[in-house]
Amino acid sequence: MGHEGAQSQITNYAAKNFSLYYNVLNYFKTIMRNHPSINHVTQGDVFSIDNYQFPSYPIANILIQDATFGSNVTDYRIQLIVADKTKTLENESEGTSNDQTIPFFGTDDVVDIHANTLSILNDLTSYTQKSIQGMEINGDITCEPFVDRFNNGLAGWSATFDLTVHNDRNRCLFFLINPQGSGYIIEDCTTNEHFLAVFKEGQEVSIGQVFATNYTPSSRPESYLESYKYLRCFTIVDTFEDRDNFDFVGLPVLAIPYEDFETCDNCDLWISPKIWSTTPETWGDTPSRAVRKWQYS
């Protein structure tokens, strides 16, 4: 289905995080726009359709009816509607009998519209089931035909189904409340300022450790903003307990390439911009032997 150029617009969706509401909406709007038989795409409450006259038909609408969080998935209830404007068939009488010859039954093209719009829904759901990683249609797809459902001469089908997408539900993105209890006193290697820090969950640290991080140091408790513009080095100097105010919460320890640089001077060699591209351990060797690589731990 779709145009040749349309494929390039949707292949990137294999790496999308479909637990995000926007990504699910944009995916279905994209494949509906790319379908050669759909001329207009909408989203939202289907009952608003009868308030508009669209410039061209058929039209397609995406509505996310509800969402359910599982242990590591998000289940969306999706409704797709494809509709077309009904037209009265012309009188095709012959001779003197004045009998109408009308395909199927009736005086309009509702049967033809139902055949076409159901086929379009089959295209959209089949593509989603078979060609996209990161999402899965669970169970059967319930399709219901309608005629003049929106009081504006539209006929078509609605398809309703459950869509499951991965959701790792990371608990370590941020703290919703200020944690209470123990933490570490860290010293800025450049300014010698001391800060109270709680490290990112799952990271093992120890007294005397020198580490690099990408949190901007600040003595103002409300300024916990993460910065990717530069890195800073800290030394863990002590622990503290029974405190409920911190300078850093969820502080990451970056391995670039070490989690413990042992000295502030060695840490500074790695975080400061340099013209050279080799690691400090291989200065004097062939430049291509060990190119410096930064990565998160």
Steps between C-alpha positions, in 0.01 A plus 500: 500500500597863472731692271862408441622811681272436796707207623795723584278708726396211721795261511658710776208415725668167585717689752222717641388487860134419444417531869485874425151618409627733228692223325195274478287780355769605253553141384136445405467848348809427288383169358153643436644797311720264300208280394412586138124475562484742797478871424463656844616393851361617834538404864298523817133477589313342211179689580668824389514363145141604431595865561730517198482470124836375381642603163547142380401148592550227621606619844666305783497571875716365786377501861676354804209404723695394810836371622599236756844469662627145547821391674709587193247583228239759414172377348316755288139466387508630142209599276557565130219637284505518120202669336387637165225732382197314367372587153161436339522272197372629167191354335623241252161401352481361152221475245143554609497289815659776708673237716811612689813288473688565821800296620419301812202653677395857567513843341846604619856367509507393868585139412796614290618730779475221756704271274772763444531631857513151651780416258689813611466401868630156410807664343569720803463228761685236296796733454507572873487131589763378255738785418565701816723401790426636846124457489256212475126472441358261760186301439246553227426827323132593533363681194156665485337657193300821520282713276435868571627448854622860516197667339700621202455229240805292594522124484787268585647274766651540845767256623575457870792300640752475783855611421784389731830689507809457717535726804800444728338727762836626624482594867837676493420791272440740787380520859142613547568576867819609672652181648588494866788324667861442403718622216851613417695821539683572175767761426532684170854438368519853357334721761537275809134569582314230692157367398252249639422233243285189457634289213305340222338176611714191439837679486763389751723775640755526783685757710801640313360423155560766234230497232370704208139603463290725280290672765557873533617570858294760683461605859136586433279199590245586230761479223527128427523543125707260294749652259657332197716800414787404729609239754625545857720292730421429864660314789286307749625621839248372755149378572211669676173387659170642623475775240206591281658766278744415221693679228487203261250215477555205266854617420652285220857368502632497143755250373715699254672254523525463879256522786791576733779725366685486837620861468337824394785572256439173316126566489561847358709352217195312383228761533687804368509571127833401348649514152637148532278201429685220678454398861746624766634144538607483135658844451800457273355192333329483165202741516261238367588246767250608765267782407329650800139383532239638739201297606248486781550237767 
